[in-house]
Amino acid sequence: MINFNSEEIETEYHDVIIIGSGIAGVYTALEIPEEFDVAIVTKETIDISNSVLAQGGIAVSLDKEDSPELHFKDTIVAGAGLCDEESVWVLVKEAASNIECICKYGVNFDKKGDDLALTREGAHSKNRIIHAGDTTGKEVCDKLIAEVKTRKNVVIKERVFAIDLITENNECKGILVYDEDTSAFKLYLSNFVICATGGFGQIYTNTTNPEVATGDGISLAYRAGAELMDMEFIQFHPTVLYHPENKTFLISEAVRGEGAMLLNNKGQRFMPDYHELRELAPRDIVSRAIFAEMTKTDSTNVYLDISFKDKEYLENRFPNILKTCLSYGIDITKDTIPVSPAEHYCMGGIRTDVFGRTNIKGFYSCGEAACTGIHGANRLASNSLLEGLVFGHKISDLVKEELNDKDRRTVRLSMNYSVLRKKVQLDKKEIRNKVQEIMTKYVGIIRDEKGLLHASNLINGYYETISNMEYSTIEDFELHNIVLLSKLVVESALERKESRGAHFRSDYSKTDDQNWQKNIIVKK
């Protein structure tokens, strides 16, 4: 890959290094005391992340008829028996204080009178979703990014790609990066590295995730010996725009929360046939119901109808969805919206405790890149942005406790890094597309052993092909990460011989608590 001596390569030291610039990474940086020197490393510009695209909102129990206990119960039910109860309690009990904190940073949520406006989404028993129109993620990220840019102790490293974690005796020493602007490899050294790189939706053909979601942080963690957990659980969002020019635009669950109905291509409402909560059933159930209806009627999509709502109301509540759909000739005040499921969220990731600690000393993770066990087998709607806030704050508490003066600026590192790799003529774009197609076809909403084994054979072949090639561009590193994570998802999906939450196998269609109410943990 590369050949260098650590004494010859450009090196920087920071008290804390945060990889990723979504809500989890930026909020963590803001919560770290200003006496510490913090670097945020992001492979694009700081405003590009999965968090920015989040539409629906953030779940928090604020209503007098609601409580953290009810939020806990709904999260546990959606997680299908695999949630870590300690993590969920932390999430629901510390939600309100973190929301209060980001409001102080200037985040403007929609209000009803003097109170924050609350709506409902799938599998929630109460109205508890706070929102900023239908661009909640952008509003939160914009305000947090604006605030972090004022912090003198925070440096933002844009267009810098984190390649690998540097460890010695299972202790984190920093990261190896590639600076795209200078075309140079560099070492960023620190005893405290936080991975907040988000998920890996780009292992699928159709995903609501941005192009940067290639699982770089989870991959570098795995290569360094970190434990990963729940990799088989991939959430497919039920309602993503299905249009020849756009199959990645999310139609927020909040639309169904406001009463929208799902119709098949015959104009018939079908969710009452599948679940008592109808359109507001857990996401895995709605996605499978849509898949079943599409199969039954031999169609590529179903339809979402909210045209019965007042036009002025829709313009105020869902301005971005209305505007985007109009650009494709769909007027949601009059027309039904063609939708189908697409990959949306990864429940699995780097295994951590409630303070973001991994099995590697000095290496932490939060947000979608982490797996605290909150989501179990299926994430409850609008718990994702909340997770980034709550557990980012928990990590910042650890910085205050653990990173005292005697630990700072004492990273010692001496290494030689040399790997003999070959220059291979490959169509890397074709390999990436093929892997995405394989994952979509065989490791999607419905799986079985025959398809998973076929996928495993094909992906292992691609993994062998690229393992010894010379990596010289960011695209090369991303390709490796996509193939690696696809391999791990398939292996975990093969191992779990049952159906649970977002993992549905037609050959093991029942949930088997006796044998499988446990997590699958993978480690290099």
Coordinates of C-alpha atoms in Angstrom, one line a residue:
M1 CA 0.0 0.0 0.0
I2 CA 2.6 2.6 1.2
N3 CA 6.1 2.5 2.4
F4 CA 7.3 4.9 5.1
N5 CA 9.1 5.4 8.4
S6 CA 7.2 7.2 11.1
E7 CA 10.1 9.6 11.6
E8 CA 9.9 10.7 7.9
I9 CA 6.2 11.3 7.5
E10 CA 4.5 14.5 8.5
T11 CA 3.1 14.1 12.0
E12 CA 0.6 16.2 14.1
Y13 CA -0.5 15.8 17.7
H14 CA -4.0 16.5 19.1
D15 CA -5.4 15.9 22.6
V16 CA -8.6 14.4 20.9
I17 CA -9.2 13.3 17.3
I18 CA -12.7 12.9 16.1
I19 CA -13.2 11.1 12.8
G20 CA -16.5 12.2 11.2
S21 CA -18.5 15.4 11.0
G22 CA -22.1 14.4 11.4
I23 CA -24.2 15.2 14.5
A24 CA -22.3 12.7 16.7
G25 CA -18.8 14.0 15.8
V26 CA -19.6 17.8 15.9
Y27 CA -21.7 17.6 19.1
T28 CA -19.0 15.6 20.9
A29 CA -16.4 18.3 19.9
L30 CA -18.6 21.0 21.3
E31 CA -19.1 19.2 24.6
I32 CA -15.4 18.7 25.2
P33 CA -13.9 21.4 27.5
E34 CA -12.1 24.1 25.6
E35 CA -8.8 23.4 27.4
F36 CA -8.3 20.4 25.1
D37 CA -7.1 20.6 21.5
V38 CA -9.5 18.8 19.3
A39 CA -9.2 17.9 15.6
I40 CA -12.3 16.9 13.5
V41 CA -11.2 14.8 10.5
T42 CA -13.7 14.5 7.7
K43 CA -13.2 13.1 4.2
E44 CA -15.3 15.7 2.5
T45 CA -16.4 19.1 3.7
I46 CA -17.8 19.4 7.2
D47 CA -21.4 19.9 6.0
I48 CA -21.6 16.5 4.1
S49 CA -22.9 13.7 6.3
N50 CA -25.8 11.3 6.8
S51 CA -27.1 13.5 9.7
V52 CA -27.7 16.4 7.4
L53 CA -30.1 14.3 5.3
A54 CA -32.2 13.3 8.3
Q55 CA -35.8 14.6 7.8
G56 CA -38.1 13.3 10.5
G57 CA -36.8 14.5 13.8
I58 CA -35.5 13.5 17.2
A59 CA -37.4 11.3 19.7
V60 CA -37.7 12.7 23.3
S61 CA -40.4 12.3 25.9
L62 CA -41.6 15.8 26.7
D63 CA -45.4 15.6 26.7
K64 CA -47.2 15.2 30.1
E65 CA -48.8 12.0 28.8
D66 CA -45.4 10.6 27.9
S67 CA -42.4 9.4 29.9
P68 CA -38.8 8.0 29.5
E69 CA -40.3 4.7 30.7
L70 CA -42.8 4.7 27.7
H71 CA -40.0 5.7 25.3
F72 CA -37.9 2.8 26.8
K73 CA -40.7 0.3 26.2
D74 CA -41.2 1.4 22.6
T75 CA -37.5 1.1 21.8
I76 CA -37.3 -2.4 23.4
V77 CA -40.4 -3.6 21.4
A78 CA -39.0 -2.3 18.1
G79 CA -35.6 -3.9 18.9
A80 CA -37.2 -7.4 18.8
G81 CA -35.5 -8.8 21.9
L82 CA -31.9 -7.7 21.3
C83 CA -31.7 -4.2 22.9
D84 CA -29.2 -3.6 25.6
E85 CA -31.4 -2.3 28.4
E86 CA -28.7 -0.3 30.1
S87 CA -27.9 1.6 26.9
V88 CA -31.6 2.2 26.2
W89 CA -32.2 3.6 29.7
V90 CA -29.3 6.0 29.2
L91 CA -30.7 7.1 25.9
V92 CA -34.2 7.9 27.1
K93 CA -33.3 9.4 30.5
E94 CA -30.6 11.7 29.1
A95 CA -32.6 12.7 26.0
A96 CA -34.2 15.9 27.4
S97 CA -31.0 17.4 28.8
N98 CA -29.2 17.0 25.5
I99 CA -32.1 18.5 23.5
E100 CA -32.0 21.5 26.0
C101 CA -28.3 21.8 25.3
I102 CA -28.6 21.9 21.5
C103 CA -31.4 24.5 21.7
K104 CA -28.9 26.7 23.5
Y105 CA -26.7 26.4 20.5
G106 CA -29.5 28.0 18.5
V107 CA -31.3 25.0 17.0
N108 CA -34.8 26.1 16.1
F109 CA -37.4 23.3 16.4
D110 CA -41.0 23.8 15.3
K111 CA -43.2 25.0 18.1
K112 CA -46.8 24.9 19.1
G113 CA -47.3 28.0 21.2
D114 CA -44.4 28.1 23.7
D115 CA -43.8 24.4 23.6
L116 CA -41.9 22.2 21.1
A117 CA -44.3 20.7 18.5
L118 CA -44.5 16.9 18.8
T119 CA -45.5 14.4 16.1
R120 CA -45.6 10.6 16.0
E121 CA -43.7 8.1 13.9
G122 CA -43.8 4.3 13.4
A123 CA -43.9 2.1 16.6
H124 CA -44.0 5.1 19.0
S125 CA -47.0 4.9 21.4
K126 CA -47.0 8.7 22.0
N127 CA -46.3 11.9 20.1
R128 CA -42.6 12.5 21.0
I129 CA -40.8 13.5 17.8
I130 CA -39.5 17.1 17.8
H131 CA -38.7 18.5 14.3
A132 CA -37.7 21.4 12.2
G133 CA -40.0 21.1 9.2
D134 CA -38.8 18.1 7.2
T135 CA -35.1 19.1 7.4
T136 CA -34.4 18.4 11.1
G137 CA -30.9 17.0 10.5
K138 CA -29.8 20.0 8.4
E139 CA -31.1 22.5 11.0
V140 CA -29.3 20.7 13.9
C141 CA -26.1 20.2 11.9
D142 CA -26.0 23.8 10.5
K143 CA -26.3 25.3 14.0
L144 CA -23.8 22.9 15.6
I145 CA -21.3 23.4 12.8
A146 CA -21.7 27.2 13.0
E147 CA -20.9 26.9 16.7
V148 CA -17.9 24.6 16.4
K149 CA -16.4 26.9 13.9
T150 CA -16.2 29.6 16.6
R151 CA -14.2 27.3 18.9
K152 CA -10.5 28.2 19.1
N153 CA -9.7 24.7 20.5
V154 CA -11.2 22.9 17.5
V155 CA -9.5 22.5 14.1
I156 CA -11.4 21.1 11.2
K157 CA -9.5 18.9 8.8
E158 CA -11.6 18.7 5.6
R159 CA -10.9 16.4 2.6
V160 CA -8.7 14.2 4.9
F161 CA -9.4 10.5 4.7
A162 CA -8.8 8.3 7.7
I163 CA -7.2 5.1 6.5
D164 CA -6.2 3.1 9.5
L165 CA -6.0 3.2 13.3
I166 CA -2.5 3.1 14.7
T167 CA -2.3 0.8 17.7
E168 CA 0.4 -0.7 19.9
N169 CA -0.3 -3.5 22.4
N170 CA -4.0 -2.9 21.9
E171 CA -3.7 0.8 22.7
C172 CA -4.7 3.5 20.3
K173 CA -1.9 5.9 19.3
G174 CA -3.6 7.8 16.5
I175 CA -4.6 7.5 12.8
L176 CA -3.0 7.2 9.5
V177 CA -4.7 9.6 7.0
Y178 CA -4.5 10.7 3.4
D179 CA -4.7 14.5 2.8
E180 CA -6.5 14.9 -0.5
D181 CA -5.5 18.5 -1.0
T182 CA -1.7 17.8 -0.6
S183 CA -1.8 14.2 -1.9
A184 CA 0.2 13.2 1.1
F185 CA -0.1 10.5 3.8
K186 CA 0.1 11.9 7.4
L187 CA 0.0 10.7 11.0
Y188 CA -2.3 12.3 13.4
L189 CA -1.3 11.1 16.9
S190 CA -3.5 11.1 20.0
N191 CA -4.3 8.9 23.0
F192 CA -8.0 9.6 22.5
V193 CA -9.6 8.8 19.1
I194 CA -13.3 9.0 18.6
C195 CA -14.9 7.3 15.6
A196 CA -18.2 9.0 14.4
T197 CA -18.1 8.1 10.7
G198 CA -21.7 6.9 10.4
G199 CA -22.9 3.8 8.6
F200 CA -22.2 1.9 5.4
G201 CA -25.3 2.3 3.2
Q202 CA -23.1 2.4 0.1
I203 CA -22.8 -1.4 0.1
Y204 CA -26.3 -1.4 -1.5
T205 CA -27.4 -0.1 -4.9
N206 CA -30.3 1.9 -3.5
T207 CA -29.7 3.8 -0.2
T208 CA -30.8 7.0 1.4
N209 CA -27.2 7.5 2.5
P210 CA -24.8 10.0 0.9
E211 CA -21.9 8.8 -1.2
V212 CA -19.5 9.2 1.7
A213 CA -21.3 6.4 3.7
T214 CA -18.8 3.7 2.9
G215 CA -18.2 2.5 6.4
D216 CA -14.6 3.7 6.6
G217 CA -14.5 4.1 10.4
I218 CA -16.1 0.6 11.1
S219 CA -13.6 -0.9 8.6
L220 CA -10.5 0.7 10.2
A221 CA -11.7 -0.4 13.6
Y222 CA -12.1 -4.0 12.5
R223 CA -8.7 -4.0 10.9
A224 CA -7.2 -2.8 14.2
G225 CA -8.9 -5.6 16.2
A226 CA -12.0 -3.8 17.4
E227 CA -15.1 -5.9 18.0
L228 CA -18.0 -5.4 15.7
M229 CA -21.6 -6.4 16.6
D230 CA -25.0 -7.0 15.0
M231 CA -23.7 -6.6 11.4
E232 CA -26.6 -8.6 10.0
F233 CA -29.2 -6.0 11.0
I234 CA -29.7 -3.5 8.1
Q235 CA -32.7 -1.3 8.2
F236 CA -34.5 -0.6 5.0
H237 CA -36.6 2.5 5.1
P238 CA -40.1 1.7 3.7
T239 CA -40.8 4.9 1.8
V240 CA -38.1 6.2 -0.5
L241 CA -39.1 8.1 -3.7
Y242 CA -39.3 5.7 -6.7
H243 CA -38.7 7.8 -9.8
P244 CA -36.5 7.2 -12.9
E245 CA -34.3 10.1 -11.9
N246 CA -34.2 9.6 -8.2
K247 CA -34.4 6.5 -6.1
T248 CA -32.6 7.8 -3.0
F249 CA -34.8 10.7 -1.7
L250 CA -36.3 9.8 1.6
I251 CA -40.1 10.4 2.2
S252 CA -39.9 10.8 5.9
E253 CA -41.8 8.5 8.3
A254 CA -43.3 11.7 9.7
V255 CA -45.5 11.8 6.6
R256 CA -47.1 8.5 7.7
G257 CA -47.1 9.9 11.2
E258 CA -49.3 12.7 10.0
G259 CA -51.8 10.2 8.5
A260 CA -50.5 9.2 5.0
M261 CA -51.7 5.9 3.8
L262 CA -49.9 3.2 1.7
L263 CA -51.6 2.0 -1.4
N264 CA -50.7 -0.8 -3.9
N265 CA -50.8 -0.3 -7.6
K266 CA -54.5 -1.1 -7.6
G267 CA -55.2 1.9 -5.3
Q268 CA -55.9 -0.4 -2.3
R269 CA -54.7 0.3 1.2
F270 CA -52.9 -2.8 2.4
M271 CA -51.1 -2.2 5.8
P272 CA -54.2 -3.1 7.9
D273 CA -53.8 -6.6 6.4
Y274 CA -50.2 -6.8 7.8
H275 CA -50.2 -5.2 11.3
E276 CA -52.5 -3.6 13.8
L277 CA -50.5 -0.4 13.8
R278 CA -51.0 -0.2 10.0
E279 CA -48.7 2.4 8.4
L280 CA -47.1 3.1 11.8
A281 CA -45.9 -0.5 12.4
P282 CA -42.1 -0.9 12.9
R283 CA -40.0 -0.2 9.8
D284 CA -39.0 -3.8 9.2
I285 CA -42.7 -4.9 9.1
V286 CA -43.7 -2.0 6.8
S287 CA -40.8 -2.7 4.4
R288 CA -41.6 -6.4 4.2
A289 CA -45.3 -5.6 3.6
I290 CA -44.4 -3.3 0.8
F291 CA -42.1 -5.9 -0.7
A292 CA -44.9 -8.5 -0.5
E293 CA -47.3 -6.2 -2.2
M294 CA -44.9 -5.4 -5.0
T295 CA -44.3 -9.1 -5.5
K296 CA -48.0 -9.9 -5.4
T297 CA -48.9 -7.2 -7.9
D298 CA -45.7 -7.5 -10.0
S299 CA -44.8 -3.9 -9.6
T300 CA -41.7 -1.8 -8.9
N301 CA -43.3 0.4 -6.2
V302 CA -46.3 1.3 -4.1
Y303 CA -47.8 4.7 -3.4
L304 CA -48.0 7.0 -0.4
D305 CA -51.1 9.3 -0.2
I306 CA -51.3 12.4 1.9
S307 CA -53.2 14.5 -0.6
F308 CA -56.2 14.6 1.7
K309 CA -54.3 17.1 3.9
D310 CA -54.7 20.8 3.5
K311 CA -52.3 22.3 1.0
E312 CA -51.1 25.1 3.3
Y313 CA -50.5 22.6 6.1
L314 CA -48.3 20.4 3.7
E315 CA -46.4 23.5 2.6
N316 CA -45.5 24.3 6.2
R317 CA -45.0 20.8 7.6
F318 CA -43.1 19.2 4.6
P319 CA -41.7 22.0 2.5
N320 CA -38.6 20.1 1.3
I321 CA -40.5 16.9 0.4
L322 CA -43.2 19.0 -1.4
K323 CA -40.5 21.0 -3.3
T324 CA -38.4 17.9 -4.2
C325 CA -41.4 15.9 -5.4
L326 CA -42.7 18.9 -7.5
S327 CA -39.3 18.9 -9.3
Y328 CA -40.1 15.4 -10.5
G329 CA -43.7 16.4 -11.5
I330 CA -45.4 15.0 -8.4
D331 CA -47.7 17.4 -6.5
I332 CA -48.2 15.8 -3.1
T333 CA -51.2 18.0 -2.4
K334 CA -52.9 16.2 -5.3
D335 CA -50.9 13.2 -6.3
T336 CA -49.8 9.9 -4.7
I337 CA -46.1 9.5 -4.2
P338 CA -44.4 6.5 -5.8
V339 CA -42.2 4.8 -3.1
S340 CA -40.3 1.6 -2.4
P341 CA -37.9 0.5 0.3
A342 CA -34.2 1.3 0.2
E343 CA -31.3 0.8 2.6
H344 CA -31.3 3.4 5.3
Y345 CA -29.5 2.6 8.6
C346 CA -27.1 0.0 10.0
M347 CA -27.9 -1.2 13.5
G348 CA -24.5 -2.9 13.7
G349 CA -21.1 -1.3 14.1
I350 CA -18.2 -1.0 16.5
R351 CA -19.1 -2.6 19.8
T352 CA -19.1 -0.1 22.7
D353 CA -20.3 0.4 26.2
V354 CA -22.5 3.4 27.2
F355 CA -19.4 5.7 27.4
G356 CA -18.3 4.8 23.9
R357 CA -15.4 2.6 25.0
T358 CA -14.3 -0.2 22.7
N359 CA -12.0 -3.1 23.4
I360 CA -9.1 -1.0 22.2
K361 CA -7.8 1.4 24.9
G362 CA -8.1 5.0 23.9
F363 CA -10.4 4.2 20.9
Y364 CA -14.1 5.3 21.2
S365 CA -17.1 5.4 19.0
C366 CA -20.6 7.0 18.9
G367 CA -23.4 7.6 16.4
E368 CA -24.3 5.1 13.6
A369 CA -20.7 3.8 13.5
A370 CA -21.1 2.5 17.1
C371 CA -23.2 -0.4 18.4
T372 CA -24.2 0.1 22.0
G373 CA -27.1 -2.3 21.6
I374 CA -29.7 0.5 21.7
H375 CA -31.4 -0.5 18.5
G376 CA -31.3 -4.2 18.9
A377 CA -32.5 -5.9 15.7
N378 CA -34.5 -2.9 14.4
R379 CA -34.0 0.8 15.2
L380 CA -37.0 2.8 16.5
A381 CA -37.7 5.8 14.3
S382 CA -35.9 9.1 15.3
N383 CA -33.7 7.4 17.9
S384 CA -30.6 7.9 15.6
L385 CA -29.9 11.6 15.9
L386 CA -30.7 11.3 19.6
E387 CA -28.1 8.5 19.9
G388 CA -25.4 10.7 18.4
L389 CA -26.2 13.4 21.0
V390 CA -26.5 11.3 24.1
F391 CA -23.5 9.1 23.6
G392 CA -21.4 11.9 22.1
H393 CA -22.0 13.7 25.4
K394 CA -21.1 10.6 27.4
I395 CA -17.7 10.4 25.6
S396 CA -17.1 14.1 26.3
D397 CA -17.6 13.3 30.0
L398 CA -14.8 10.7 29.7
V399 CA -12.5 13.2 28.1
K400 CA -12.8 15.4 31.2
E401 CA -12.2 12.5 33.5
E402 CA -9.5 10.5 31.7
L403 CA -7.4 13.0 29.7
N404 CA -5.5 14.7 32.4
D405 CA -2.3 16.6 32.0
K406 CA 0.1 13.6 32.5
D407 CA -1.5 11.8 29.5
R408 CA -1.4 14.8 27.1
R409 CA 1.3 15.1 24.4
T410 CA 3.0 11.9 25.5
V411 CA 2.3 9.7 22.5
R412 CA 5.4 7.7 21.6
L413 CA 5.5 5.9 18.3
S414 CA 8.1 4.3 16.2
M415 CA 7.2 2.1 13.3
N416 CA 8.0 1.0 9.8
Y417 CA 5.1 0.4 7.5
S418 CA 5.8 -1.5 4.3
V419 CA 3.5 -3.8 2.4
L420 CA 4.3 -5.3 -0.9
R421 CA 1.3 -4.9 -3.2
K422 CA 0.8 -5.2 -6.9
K423 CA -0.4 -2.7 -9.4
V424 CA -3.4 -4.5 -10.8
Q425 CA -5.5 -3.5 -13.8
L426 CA -9.0 -3.7 -12.5
D427 CA -12.3 -2.0 -13.2
K428 CA -12.8 -0.8 -9.7
K429 CA -16.1 1.0 -10.4
E430 CA -17.5 -2.3 -11.9
I431 CA -16.4 -4.3 -8.8
R432 CA -18.1 -1.7 -6.6
N433 CA -21.3 -1.9 -8.7
K434 CA -21.3 -5.7 -8.7
V435 CA -20.9 -5.9 -5.0
Q436 CA -23.8 -3.5 -4.5
E437 CA -26.0 -5.5 -6.8
I438 CA -25.1 -8.8 -5.0
M439 CA -25.9 -7.3 -1.6
T440 CA -29.2 -5.8 -2.9
K441 CA -30.3 -9.0 -4.6
Y442 CA -29.3 -11.6 -2.0
V443 CA -28.8 -9.7 1.3
G444 CA -31.7 -7.3 1.3
I445 CA -35.2 -7.3 2.9
I446 CA -35.7 -11.1 2.5
R447 CA -32.8 -13.5 2.7
D448 CA -32.2 -17.3 2.5
E449 CA -29.3 -19.7 2.8
K450 CA -29.0 -20.4 -0.9
G451 CA -28.8 -16.7 -1.8
L452 CA -26.5 -15.8 1.1
L453 CA -24.1 -18.6 0.2
H454 CA -24.0 -17.4 -3.4
A455 CA -23.4 -13.9 -2.3
S456 CA -20.6 -15.1 0.1
N457 CA -18.8 -16.9 -2.7
L458 CA -19.0 -13.9 -5.1
I459 CA -18.0 -11.3 -2.5
N460 CA -15.1 -13.5 -1.2
G461 CA -13.9 -13.7 -4.7
Y462 CA -13.8 -9.9 -5.0
Y463 CA -12.2 -9.6 -1.6
E464 CA -9.3 -11.9 -2.7
T465 CA -9.0 -9.9 -5.9
I466 CA -8.5 -6.6 -4.2
S467 CA -6.6 -7.7 -1.1
N468 CA -3.2 -7.5 -2.6
M469 CA -3.6 -4.6 -5.0
E470 CA -1.8 -1.3 -4.5
Y471 CA -4.1 1.3 -3.0
S472 CA -3.3 4.8 -4.3
T473 CA -6.6 6.8 -4.2
I474 CA -9.4 7.4 -1.8
E475 CA -11.7 5.4 -4.2
D476 CA -9.3 2.4 -3.7
F477 CA -9.7 2.6 0.1
E478 CA -13.4 3.0 -0.1
L479 CA -13.7 0.0 -2.4
H480 CA -11.8 -2.1 0.1
N481 CA -14.1 -1.0 2.9
I482 CA -17.3 -1.7 0.9
V483 CA -16.1 -5.2 0.0
L484 CA -14.9 -5.9 3.6
L485 CA -18.2 -4.8 5.2
S486 CA -20.3 -6.7 2.6
K487 CA -18.3 -9.8 3.5
L488 CA -18.9 -9.3 7.2
V489 CA -22.7 -8.6 6.8
V490 CA -23.1 -11.8 4.7
E491 CA -21.2 -13.9 7.2
S492 CA -23.3 -12.7 10.1
A493 CA -26.6 -13.1 8.1
L494 CA -25.6 -16.7 7.4
E495 CA -24.8 -17.4 11.0
R496 CA -28.1 -16.1 12.4
K497 CA -30.5 -18.9 11.5
E498 CA -33.7 -17.2 12.5
S499 CA -35.8 -14.1 11.6
R500 CA -35.6 -11.2 14.0
G501 CA -36.3 -7.5 13.3
A502 CA -34.6 -6.3 10.2
H503 CA -33.0 -9.7 9.5
F504 CA -35.7 -11.8 7.8
R505 CA -34.8 -15.3 6.4
S506 CA -37.5 -17.1 4.4
D507 CA -35.9 -20.4 5.3
Y508 CA -35.9 -19.6 9.1
S509 CA -39.0 -17.4 9.2
K510 CA -39.6 -17.7 13.0
T511 CA -37.9 -15.9 15.8
D512 CA -35.9 -18.4 17.9
D513 CA -35.3 -16.9 21.4
Q514 CA -34.0 -20.2 22.8
N515 CA -31.0 -20.3 20.5
W516 CA -30.6 -16.8 19.0
Q517 CA -31.6 -14.1 21.6
K518 CA -27.9 -13.1 21.5
N519 CA -25.6 -10.9 19.6
I520 CA -23.2 -12.0 16.9
I521 CA -19.8 -10.4 17.6
V522 CA -17.0 -10.4 14.9
K523 CA -13.4 -9.6 15.3
K524 CA -10.4 -9.9 13.1

